[in-house]
mmCIF file of C-alpha atoms and ligand atoms in Angstrom:
data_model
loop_
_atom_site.group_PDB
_atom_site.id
_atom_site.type_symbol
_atom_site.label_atom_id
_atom_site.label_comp_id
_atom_site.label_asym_id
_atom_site.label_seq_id
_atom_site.Cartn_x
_atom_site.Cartn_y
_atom_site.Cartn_z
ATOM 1 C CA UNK A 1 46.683 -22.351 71.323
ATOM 2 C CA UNK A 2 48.752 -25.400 70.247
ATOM 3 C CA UNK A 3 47.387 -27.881 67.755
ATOM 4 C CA UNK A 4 45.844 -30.873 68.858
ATOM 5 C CA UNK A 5 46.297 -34.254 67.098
ATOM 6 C CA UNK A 6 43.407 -35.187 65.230
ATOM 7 C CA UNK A 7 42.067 -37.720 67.591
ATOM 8 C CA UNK A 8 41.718 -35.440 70.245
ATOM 9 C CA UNK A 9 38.276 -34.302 71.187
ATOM 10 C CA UNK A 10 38.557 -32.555 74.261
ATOM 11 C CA UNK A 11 40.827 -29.678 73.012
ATOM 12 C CA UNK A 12 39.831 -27.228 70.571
ATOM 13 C CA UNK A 13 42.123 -26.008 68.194
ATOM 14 C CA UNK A 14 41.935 -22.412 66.913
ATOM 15 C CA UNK A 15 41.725 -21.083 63.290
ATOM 16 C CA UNK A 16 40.552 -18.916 60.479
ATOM 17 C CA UNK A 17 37.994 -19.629 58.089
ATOM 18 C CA UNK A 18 39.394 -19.140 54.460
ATOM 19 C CA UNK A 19 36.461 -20.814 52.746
ATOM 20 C CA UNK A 20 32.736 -20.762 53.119
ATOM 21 C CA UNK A 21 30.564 -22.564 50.602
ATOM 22 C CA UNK A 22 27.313 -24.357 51.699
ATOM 23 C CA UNK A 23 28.003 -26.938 54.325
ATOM 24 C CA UNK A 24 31.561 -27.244 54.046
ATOM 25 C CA UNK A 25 34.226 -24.871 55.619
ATOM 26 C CA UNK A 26 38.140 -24.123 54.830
ATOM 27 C CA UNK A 27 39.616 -23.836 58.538
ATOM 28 C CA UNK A 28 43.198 -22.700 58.247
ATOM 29 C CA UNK A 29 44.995 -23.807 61.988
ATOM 30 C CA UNK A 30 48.579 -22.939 62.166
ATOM 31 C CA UNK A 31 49.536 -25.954 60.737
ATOM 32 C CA UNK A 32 47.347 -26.628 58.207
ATOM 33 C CA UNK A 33 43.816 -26.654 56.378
ATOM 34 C CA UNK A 34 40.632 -28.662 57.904
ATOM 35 C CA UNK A 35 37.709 -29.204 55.859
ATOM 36 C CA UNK A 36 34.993 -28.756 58.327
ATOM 37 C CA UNK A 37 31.183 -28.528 59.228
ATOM 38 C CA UNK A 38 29.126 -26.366 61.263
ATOM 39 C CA UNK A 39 27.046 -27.185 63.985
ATOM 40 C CA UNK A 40 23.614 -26.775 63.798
ATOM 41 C CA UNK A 41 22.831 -24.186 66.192
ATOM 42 C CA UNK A 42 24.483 -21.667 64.479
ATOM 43 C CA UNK A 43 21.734 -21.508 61.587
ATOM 44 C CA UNK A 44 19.332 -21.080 64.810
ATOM 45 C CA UNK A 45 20.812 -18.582 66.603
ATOM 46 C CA UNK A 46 21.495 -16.049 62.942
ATOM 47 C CA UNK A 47 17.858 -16.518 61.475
ATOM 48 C CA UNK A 48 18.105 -12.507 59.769
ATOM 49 C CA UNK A 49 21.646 -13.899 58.536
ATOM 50 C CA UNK A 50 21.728 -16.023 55.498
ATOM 51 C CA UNK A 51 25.574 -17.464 56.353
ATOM 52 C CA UNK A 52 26.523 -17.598 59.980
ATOM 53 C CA UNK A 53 30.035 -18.973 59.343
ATOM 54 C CA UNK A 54 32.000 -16.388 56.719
ATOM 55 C CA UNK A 55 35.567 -16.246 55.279
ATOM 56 C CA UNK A 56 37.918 -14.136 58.056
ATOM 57 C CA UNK A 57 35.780 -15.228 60.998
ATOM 58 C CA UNK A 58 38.134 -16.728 64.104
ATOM 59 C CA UNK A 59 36.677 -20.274 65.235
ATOM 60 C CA UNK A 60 37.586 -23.028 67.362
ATOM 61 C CA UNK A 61 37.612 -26.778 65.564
ATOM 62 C CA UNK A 62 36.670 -29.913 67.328
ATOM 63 C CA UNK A 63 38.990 -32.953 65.111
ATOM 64 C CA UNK A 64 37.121 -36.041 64.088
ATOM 65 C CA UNK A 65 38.610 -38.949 63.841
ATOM 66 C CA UNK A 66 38.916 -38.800 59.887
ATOM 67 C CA UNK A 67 40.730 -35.416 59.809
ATOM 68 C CA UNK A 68 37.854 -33.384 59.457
ATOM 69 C CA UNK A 69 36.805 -31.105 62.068
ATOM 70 C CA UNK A 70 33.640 -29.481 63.475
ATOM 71 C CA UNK A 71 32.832 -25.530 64.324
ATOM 72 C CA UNK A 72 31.733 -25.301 67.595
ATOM 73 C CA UNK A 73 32.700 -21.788 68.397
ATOM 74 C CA UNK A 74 33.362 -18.221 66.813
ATOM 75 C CA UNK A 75 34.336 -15.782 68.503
ATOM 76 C CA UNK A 76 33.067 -12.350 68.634
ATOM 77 C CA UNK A 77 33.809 -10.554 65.164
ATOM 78 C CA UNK A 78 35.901 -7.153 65.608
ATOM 79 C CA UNK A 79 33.875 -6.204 62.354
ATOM 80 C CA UNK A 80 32.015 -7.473 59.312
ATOM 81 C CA UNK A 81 31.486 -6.527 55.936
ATOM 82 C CA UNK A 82 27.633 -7.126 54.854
ATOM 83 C CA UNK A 83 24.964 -6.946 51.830
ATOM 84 C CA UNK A 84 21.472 -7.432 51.362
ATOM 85 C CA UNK A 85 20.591 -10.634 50.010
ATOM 86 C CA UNK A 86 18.475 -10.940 46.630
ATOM 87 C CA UNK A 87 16.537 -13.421 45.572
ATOM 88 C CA UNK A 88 14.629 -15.872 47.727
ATOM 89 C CA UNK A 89 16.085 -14.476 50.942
ATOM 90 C CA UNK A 90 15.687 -11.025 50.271
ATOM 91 C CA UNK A 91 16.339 -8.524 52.809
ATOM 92 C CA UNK A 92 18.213 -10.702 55.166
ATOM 93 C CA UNK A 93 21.855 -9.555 55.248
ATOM 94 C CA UNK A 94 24.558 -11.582 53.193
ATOM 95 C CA UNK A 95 27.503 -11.251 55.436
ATOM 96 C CA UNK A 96 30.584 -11.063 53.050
ATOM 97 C CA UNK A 97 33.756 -11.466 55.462
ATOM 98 C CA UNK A 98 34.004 -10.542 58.941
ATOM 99 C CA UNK A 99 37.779 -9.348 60.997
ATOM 100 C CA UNK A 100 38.894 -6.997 58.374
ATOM 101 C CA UNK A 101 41.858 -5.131 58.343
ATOM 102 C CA UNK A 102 41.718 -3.441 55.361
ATOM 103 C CA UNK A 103 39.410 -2.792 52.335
ATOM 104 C CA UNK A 104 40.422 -2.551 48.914
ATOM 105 C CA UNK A 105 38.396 -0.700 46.566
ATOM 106 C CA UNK A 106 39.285 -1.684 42.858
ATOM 107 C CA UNK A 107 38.253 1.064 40.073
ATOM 108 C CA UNK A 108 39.326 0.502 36.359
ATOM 109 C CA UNK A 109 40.024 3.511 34.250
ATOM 110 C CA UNK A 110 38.031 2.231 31.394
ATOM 111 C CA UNK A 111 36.102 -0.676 30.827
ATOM 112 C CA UNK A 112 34.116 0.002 33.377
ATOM 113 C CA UNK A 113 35.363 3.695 32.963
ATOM 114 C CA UNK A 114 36.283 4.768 36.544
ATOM 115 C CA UNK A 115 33.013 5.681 38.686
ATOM 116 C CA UNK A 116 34.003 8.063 41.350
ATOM 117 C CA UNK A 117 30.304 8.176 42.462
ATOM 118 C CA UNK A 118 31.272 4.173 43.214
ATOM 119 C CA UNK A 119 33.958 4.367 45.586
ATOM 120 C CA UNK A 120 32.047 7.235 47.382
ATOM 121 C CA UNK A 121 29.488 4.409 47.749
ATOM 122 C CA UNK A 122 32.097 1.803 48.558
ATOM 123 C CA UNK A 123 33.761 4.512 51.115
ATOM 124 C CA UNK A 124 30.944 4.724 52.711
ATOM 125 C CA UNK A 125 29.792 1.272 53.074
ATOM 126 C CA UNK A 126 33.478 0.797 54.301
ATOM 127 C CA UNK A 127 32.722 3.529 56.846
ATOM 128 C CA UNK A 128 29.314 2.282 57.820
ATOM 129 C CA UNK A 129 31.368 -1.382 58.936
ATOM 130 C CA UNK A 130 34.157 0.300 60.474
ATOM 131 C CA UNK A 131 36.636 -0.751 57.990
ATOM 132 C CA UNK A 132 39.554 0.975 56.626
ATOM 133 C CA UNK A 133 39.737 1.538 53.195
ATOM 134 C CA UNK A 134 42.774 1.956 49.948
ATOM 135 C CA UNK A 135 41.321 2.776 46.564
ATOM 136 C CA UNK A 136 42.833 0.867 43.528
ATOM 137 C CA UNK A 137 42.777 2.175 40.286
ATOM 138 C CA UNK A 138 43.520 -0.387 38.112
ATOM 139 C CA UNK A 139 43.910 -0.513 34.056
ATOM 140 C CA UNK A 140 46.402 2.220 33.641
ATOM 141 C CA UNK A 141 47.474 0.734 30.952
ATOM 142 C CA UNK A 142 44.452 2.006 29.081
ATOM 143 C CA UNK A 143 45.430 5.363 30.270
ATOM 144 C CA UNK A 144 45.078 7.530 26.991
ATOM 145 C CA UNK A 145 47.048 10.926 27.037
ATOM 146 C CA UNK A 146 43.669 12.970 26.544
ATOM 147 C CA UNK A 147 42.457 10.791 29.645
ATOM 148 C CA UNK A 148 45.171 11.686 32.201
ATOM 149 C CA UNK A 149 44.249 14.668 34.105
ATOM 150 C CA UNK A 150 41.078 13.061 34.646
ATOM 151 C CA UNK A 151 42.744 10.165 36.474
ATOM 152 C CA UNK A 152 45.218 12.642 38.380
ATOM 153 C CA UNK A 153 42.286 14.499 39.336
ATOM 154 C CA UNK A 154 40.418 11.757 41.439
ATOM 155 C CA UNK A 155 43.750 10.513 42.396
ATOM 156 C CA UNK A 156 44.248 13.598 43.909
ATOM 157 C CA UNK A 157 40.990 14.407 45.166
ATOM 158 C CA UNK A 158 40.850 11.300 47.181
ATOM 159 C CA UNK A 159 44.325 11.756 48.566
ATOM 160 C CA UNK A 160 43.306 15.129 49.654
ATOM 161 C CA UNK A 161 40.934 13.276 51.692
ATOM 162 C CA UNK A 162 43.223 11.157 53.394
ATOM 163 C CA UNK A 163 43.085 7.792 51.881
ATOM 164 C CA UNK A 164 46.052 5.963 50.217
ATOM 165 C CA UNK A 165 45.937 5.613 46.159
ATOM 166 C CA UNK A 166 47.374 2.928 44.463
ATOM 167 C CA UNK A 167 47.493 2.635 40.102
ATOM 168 C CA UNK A 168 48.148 -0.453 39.062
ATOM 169 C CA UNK A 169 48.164 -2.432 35.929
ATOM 170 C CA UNK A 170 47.217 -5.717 35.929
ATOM 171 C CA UNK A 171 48.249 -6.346 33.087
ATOM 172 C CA UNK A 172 51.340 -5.145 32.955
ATOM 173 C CA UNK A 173 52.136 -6.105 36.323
ATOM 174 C CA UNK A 174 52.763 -2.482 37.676
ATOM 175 C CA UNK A 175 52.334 -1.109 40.446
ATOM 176 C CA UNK A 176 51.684 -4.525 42.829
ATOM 177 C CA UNK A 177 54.933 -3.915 44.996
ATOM 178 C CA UNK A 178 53.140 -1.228 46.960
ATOM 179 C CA UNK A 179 49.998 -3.185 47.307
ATOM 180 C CA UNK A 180 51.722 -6.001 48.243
ATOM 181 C CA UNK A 181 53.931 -4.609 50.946
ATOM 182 C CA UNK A 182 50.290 -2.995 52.418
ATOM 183 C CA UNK A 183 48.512 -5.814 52.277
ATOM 184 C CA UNK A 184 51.214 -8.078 54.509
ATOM 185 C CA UNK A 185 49.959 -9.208 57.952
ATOM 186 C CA UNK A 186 46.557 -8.217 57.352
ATOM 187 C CA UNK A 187 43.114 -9.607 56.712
ATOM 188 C CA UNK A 188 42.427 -7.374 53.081
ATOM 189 C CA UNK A 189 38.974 -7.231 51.161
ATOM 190 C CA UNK A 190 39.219 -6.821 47.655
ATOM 191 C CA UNK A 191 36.042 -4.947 46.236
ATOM 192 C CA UNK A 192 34.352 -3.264 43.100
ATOM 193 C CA UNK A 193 31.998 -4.178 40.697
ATOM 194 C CA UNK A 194 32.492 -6.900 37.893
ATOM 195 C CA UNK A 195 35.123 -6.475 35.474
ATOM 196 C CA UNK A 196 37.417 -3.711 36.990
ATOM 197 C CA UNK A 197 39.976 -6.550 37.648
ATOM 198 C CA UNK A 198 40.378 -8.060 41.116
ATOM 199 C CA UNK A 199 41.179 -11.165 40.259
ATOM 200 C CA UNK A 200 43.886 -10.564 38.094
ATOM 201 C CA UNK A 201 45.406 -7.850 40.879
ATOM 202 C CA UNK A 202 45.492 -11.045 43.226
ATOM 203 C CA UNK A 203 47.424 -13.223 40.538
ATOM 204 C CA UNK A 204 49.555 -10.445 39.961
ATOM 205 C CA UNK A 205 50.320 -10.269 44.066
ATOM 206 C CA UNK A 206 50.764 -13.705 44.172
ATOM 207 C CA UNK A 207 51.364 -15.672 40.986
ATOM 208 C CA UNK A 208 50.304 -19.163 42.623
ATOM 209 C CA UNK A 209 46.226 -18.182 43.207
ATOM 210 C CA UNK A 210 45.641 -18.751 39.568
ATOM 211 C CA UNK A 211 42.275 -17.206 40.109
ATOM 212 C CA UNK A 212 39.928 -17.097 37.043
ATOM 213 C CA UNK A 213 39.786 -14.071 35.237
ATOM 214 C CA UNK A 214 36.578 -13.244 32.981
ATOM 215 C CA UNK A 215 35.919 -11.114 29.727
ATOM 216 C CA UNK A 216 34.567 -7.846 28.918
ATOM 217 C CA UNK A 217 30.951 -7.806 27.474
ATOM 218 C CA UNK A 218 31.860 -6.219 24.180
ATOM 219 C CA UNK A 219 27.517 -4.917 24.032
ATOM 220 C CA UNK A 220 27.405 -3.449 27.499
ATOM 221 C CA UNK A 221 31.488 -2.987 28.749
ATOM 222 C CA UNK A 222 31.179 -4.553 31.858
ATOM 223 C CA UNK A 223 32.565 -7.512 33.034
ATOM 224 C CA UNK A 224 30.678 -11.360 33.397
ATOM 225 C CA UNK A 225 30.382 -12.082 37.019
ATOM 226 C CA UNK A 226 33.268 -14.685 36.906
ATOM 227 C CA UNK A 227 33.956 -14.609 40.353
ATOM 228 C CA UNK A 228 31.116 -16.115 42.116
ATOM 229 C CA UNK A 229 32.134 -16.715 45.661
ATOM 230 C CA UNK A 230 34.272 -14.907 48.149
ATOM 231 C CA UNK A 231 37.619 -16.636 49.654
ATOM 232 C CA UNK A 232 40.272 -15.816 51.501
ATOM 233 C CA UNK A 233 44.157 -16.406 49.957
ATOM 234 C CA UNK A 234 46.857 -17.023 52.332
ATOM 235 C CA UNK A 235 49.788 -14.602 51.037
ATOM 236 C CA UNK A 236 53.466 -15.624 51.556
ATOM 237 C CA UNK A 237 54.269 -12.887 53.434
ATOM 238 C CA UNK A 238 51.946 -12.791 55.635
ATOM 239 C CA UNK A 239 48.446 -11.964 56.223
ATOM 240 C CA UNK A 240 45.294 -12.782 54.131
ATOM 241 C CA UNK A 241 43.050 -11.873 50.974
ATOM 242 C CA UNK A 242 39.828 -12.336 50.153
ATOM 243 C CA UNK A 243 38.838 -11.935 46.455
ATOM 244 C CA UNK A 244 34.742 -11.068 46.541
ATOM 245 C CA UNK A 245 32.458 -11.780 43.421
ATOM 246 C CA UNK A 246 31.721 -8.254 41.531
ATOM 247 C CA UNK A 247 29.389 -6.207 43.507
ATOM 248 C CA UNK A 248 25.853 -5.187 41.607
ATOM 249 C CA UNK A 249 24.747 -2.691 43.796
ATOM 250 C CA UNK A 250 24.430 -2.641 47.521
ATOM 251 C CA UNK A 251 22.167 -1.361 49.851
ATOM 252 C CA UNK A 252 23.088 1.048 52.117
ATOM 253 C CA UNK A 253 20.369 0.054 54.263
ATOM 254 C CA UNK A 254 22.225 0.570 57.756
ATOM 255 C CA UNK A 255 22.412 3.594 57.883
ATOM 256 C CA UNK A 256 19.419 6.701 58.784
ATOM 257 C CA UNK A 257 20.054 9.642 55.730
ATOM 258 C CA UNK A 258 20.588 12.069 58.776
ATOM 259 C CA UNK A 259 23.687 9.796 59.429
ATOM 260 C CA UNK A 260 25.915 9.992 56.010
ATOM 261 C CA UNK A 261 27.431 12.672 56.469
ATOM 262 C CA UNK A 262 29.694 10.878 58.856
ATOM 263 C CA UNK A 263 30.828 8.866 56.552
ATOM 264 C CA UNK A 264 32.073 12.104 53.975
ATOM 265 C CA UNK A 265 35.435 13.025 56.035
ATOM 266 C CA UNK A 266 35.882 16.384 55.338
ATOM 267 C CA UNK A 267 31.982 17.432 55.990
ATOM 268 C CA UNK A 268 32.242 16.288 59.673
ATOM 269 C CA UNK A 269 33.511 19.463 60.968
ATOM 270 C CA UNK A 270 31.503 21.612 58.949
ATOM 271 C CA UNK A 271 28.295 19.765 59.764
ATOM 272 C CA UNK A 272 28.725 20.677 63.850
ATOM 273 C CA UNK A 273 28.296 24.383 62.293
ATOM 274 C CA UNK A 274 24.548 23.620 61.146
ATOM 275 C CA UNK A 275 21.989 25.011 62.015
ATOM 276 C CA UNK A 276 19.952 21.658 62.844
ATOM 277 C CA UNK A 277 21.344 19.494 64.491
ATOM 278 C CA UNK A 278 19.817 16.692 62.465
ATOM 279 C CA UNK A 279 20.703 18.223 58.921
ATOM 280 C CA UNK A 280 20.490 16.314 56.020
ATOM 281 C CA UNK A 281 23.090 19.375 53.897
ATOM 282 C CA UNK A 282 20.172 19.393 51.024
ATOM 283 C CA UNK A 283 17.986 21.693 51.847
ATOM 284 C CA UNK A 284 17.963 23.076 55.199
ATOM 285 C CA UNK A 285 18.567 27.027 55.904
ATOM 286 C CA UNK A 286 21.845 27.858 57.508
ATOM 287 C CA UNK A 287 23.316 25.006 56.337
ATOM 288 C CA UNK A 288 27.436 25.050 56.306
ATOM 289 C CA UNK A 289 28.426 22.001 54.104
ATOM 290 C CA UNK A 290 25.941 23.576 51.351
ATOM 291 C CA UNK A 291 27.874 26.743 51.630
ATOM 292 C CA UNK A 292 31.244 24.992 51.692
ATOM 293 C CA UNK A 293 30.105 23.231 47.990
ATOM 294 C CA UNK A 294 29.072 26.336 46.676
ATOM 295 C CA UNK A 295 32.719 27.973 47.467
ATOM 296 C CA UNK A 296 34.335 25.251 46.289
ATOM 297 C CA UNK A 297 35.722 24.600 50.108
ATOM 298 C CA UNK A 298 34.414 20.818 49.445
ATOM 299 C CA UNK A 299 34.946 19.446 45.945
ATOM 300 C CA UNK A 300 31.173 20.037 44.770
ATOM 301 C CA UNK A 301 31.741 16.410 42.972
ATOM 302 C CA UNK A 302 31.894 14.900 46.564
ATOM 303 C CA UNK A 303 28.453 16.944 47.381
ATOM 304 C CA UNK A 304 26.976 16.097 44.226
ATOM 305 C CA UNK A 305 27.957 12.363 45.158
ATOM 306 C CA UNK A 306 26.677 12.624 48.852
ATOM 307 C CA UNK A 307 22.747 13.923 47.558
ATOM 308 C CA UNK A 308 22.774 11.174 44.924
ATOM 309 C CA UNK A 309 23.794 8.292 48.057
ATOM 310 C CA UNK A 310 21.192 10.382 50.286
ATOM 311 C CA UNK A 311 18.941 9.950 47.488
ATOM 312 C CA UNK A 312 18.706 6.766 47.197
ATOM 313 C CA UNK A 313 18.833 6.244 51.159
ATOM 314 C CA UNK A 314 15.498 8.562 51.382
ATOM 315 C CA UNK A 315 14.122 6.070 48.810
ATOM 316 C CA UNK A 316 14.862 3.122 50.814
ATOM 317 C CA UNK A 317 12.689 4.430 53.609
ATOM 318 C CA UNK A 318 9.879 5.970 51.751
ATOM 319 C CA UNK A 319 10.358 2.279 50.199
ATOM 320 C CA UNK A 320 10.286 0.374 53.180
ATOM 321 C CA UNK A 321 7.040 2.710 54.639
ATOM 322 C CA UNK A 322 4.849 1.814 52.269
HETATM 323 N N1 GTP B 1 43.950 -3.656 29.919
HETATM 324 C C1 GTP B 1 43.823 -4.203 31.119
HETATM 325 N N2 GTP B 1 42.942 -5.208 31.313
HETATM 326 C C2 GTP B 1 42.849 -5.751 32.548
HETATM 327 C C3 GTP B 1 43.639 -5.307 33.641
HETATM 328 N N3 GTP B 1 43.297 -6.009 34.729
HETATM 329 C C4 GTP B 1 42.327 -6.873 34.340
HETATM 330 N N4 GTP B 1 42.051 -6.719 33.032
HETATM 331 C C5 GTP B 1 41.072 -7.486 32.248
HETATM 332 O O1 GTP B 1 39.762 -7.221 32.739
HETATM 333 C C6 GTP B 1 38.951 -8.380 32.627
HETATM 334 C C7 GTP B 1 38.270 -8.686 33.946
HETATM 335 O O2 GTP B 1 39.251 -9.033 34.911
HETATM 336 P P1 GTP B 1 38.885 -9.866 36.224
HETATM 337 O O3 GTP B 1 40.144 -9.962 37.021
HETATM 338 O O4 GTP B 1 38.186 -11.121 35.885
HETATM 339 O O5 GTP B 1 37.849 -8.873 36.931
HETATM 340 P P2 GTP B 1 37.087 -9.051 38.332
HETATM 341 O O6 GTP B 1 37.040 -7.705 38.950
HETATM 342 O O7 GTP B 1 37.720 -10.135 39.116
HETATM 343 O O8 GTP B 1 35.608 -9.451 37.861
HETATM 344 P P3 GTP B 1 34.501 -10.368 38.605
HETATM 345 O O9 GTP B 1 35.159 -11.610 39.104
HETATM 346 O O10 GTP B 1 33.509 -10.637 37.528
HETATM 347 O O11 GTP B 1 33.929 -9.521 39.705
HETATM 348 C C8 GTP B 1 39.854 -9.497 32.131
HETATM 349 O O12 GTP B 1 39.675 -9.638 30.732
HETATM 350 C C9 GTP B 1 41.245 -8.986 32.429
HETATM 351 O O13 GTP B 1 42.210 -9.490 31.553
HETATM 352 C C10 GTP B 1 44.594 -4.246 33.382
HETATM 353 O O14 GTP B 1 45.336 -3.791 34.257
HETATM 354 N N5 GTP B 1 44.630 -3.741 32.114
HETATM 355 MG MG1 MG B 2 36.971 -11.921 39.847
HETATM 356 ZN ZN1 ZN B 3 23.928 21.032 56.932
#
């Protein structure tokens, strides 16, 4: 769609929405940025949402005579990444960003010391939204000899499982070509919890963000919450990147337990060989993903990870029953 001039009313221009902060929205046309509002129906028609408009979504833009514009449209979202929201609205889902191409998940090796059990969690939240995801590990600076088989070894595990690994060092600025040639012409999410680095990865990809970077609690090691909202950067060659605030926890409240399993790559084959159909690979008799942990045919950390994510899924619905 061409751009219109901004006293046109009857043609809507297209864009992407880089910025979404209370009742003002970053549209990014193809020419430029319009601040912009929402209408009002779309609070009506998302009641269970607490954001209707978020960062990635496709819109059309009415102009007003000043040079702002007005959302009256978005168009159907090929996917969307979600949390639950605390606080007042609790339970209602937070939608993050929606049209993502790619999901970054940022690990530090220390401080926070790398948390495979985390990116299992983030894997499978990526899986639950139909998203594809990289894992970052970031801070090999920090890498201490006695500490480097135990990076090779996730690196390796999660390679083994298909997805692409990428070290980097934000603060020495290595590693960021590879990252940066991935990330071009896509819509990327940067996740992982407070403190692992994502900011500084994005002002190491591109040097003009000059995104605010936080501290290190010396008492508890994990990083402040600087961060606080989620935007997406326009990169110079191409493509878009949204840094997200630090993630405390998130339910995995989409999904039934019966149902994570899909989300663990290399049990779905073994899981049509159950007995039940509707195994849960925890207790059940006959049960071919238990026997594949116990012969080592699945790394047992993997399986150890998947009962702690059922876990905690159970929980929510015994939770949610009462
Ligand atoms: N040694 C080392 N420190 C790093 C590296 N990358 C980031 N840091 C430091 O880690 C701290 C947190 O970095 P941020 O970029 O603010 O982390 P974040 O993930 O964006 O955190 P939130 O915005 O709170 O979610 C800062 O003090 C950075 O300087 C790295 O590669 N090596
Ligand atoms: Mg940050
Ligand atoms: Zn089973």
């Amino acid at each position: 769609m061409e751009d219109a001039t901004p006293d046109s009313k009857a043609v809507g221009i297209e864009g992407t929405v880089t910025r979404a902060t209370g009742s003002w929205y970053d549209v990014r046309t193809r020419s430029r940025k319009v601040r912009a509002t929402i209408r009002g129906k779309f609070r009506l028609i998302a009641a269970d949402v607490t954001n209707p408009v978020v960062i990635g979504d496709r819109v059309i833009l009415q102009m007003n005579a000043d040079g702002t514009g007005v959302i009256t449209d978005i168009q159907d979202r090929k996917n969307k990444l979600s949390r639950r929201a605390a606080g007042r609205k609790i339970g209602r889902e937070h939608v993050i960003a929606a049209n993502i191409d790619v999901a970054w998940i940022v690990q530090s090796t220390l401080f926070p010391k790398l948390n495979p059990g985390l990116i299992d969690r983030f894997l499978v939240m990526a899986g639950v939204y139909n998203i594809p995801a990289n894992i970052v590990i970031n801070k090999t600076d920090l890498i201490e000899p006695a500490f480097e088989d135990t990076i090779d070894f996730w690196e390796e595990l999660y390679i083994n499982l298909g997805y692409s690994v990428y070290r980097t060092s934000a603060s020495h600025g290595t590693g960021f070509e590879r990252v940066r040639k991935d990330m071009t012409d896509k819509i990327s999410v940067i996740v992982g919890q407070s403190g692992v680095g994502k900011s500084s990865i994005l002002n190491r990809i591109q040097s003009d963000l000059e995104l605010r970077t936080g501290e290190i609690s010396k008492s508890t090691g994990k990083g402040v919450h600087t961060t606080t909202f989620a935007a997406l950067y326009l990169l110079d060659n191409g493509g878009y990147v949204a840094d997200t605030p630090g993630l405390r926890e998130f339910g995995l409240v989409d999904i039934a337990p019966a149902d994570l399993a899909h989300f663990f790559v290399e049990f779905q084959d073994l899981a049509e060989s159950c007995h039940f159909p509707n195994c849960t690979h925890d207790h059940e008799p006959e049960c071919r993903v238990q026997t594949a942990a116990a012969e080592n045919e699945i790394a047992p950390e993997r399986y150890n990870s998947y009962l702690n994510i059922l876990g905690s899924l159970q929980k929510g619905v015994r939770d949610r029953g009462r």
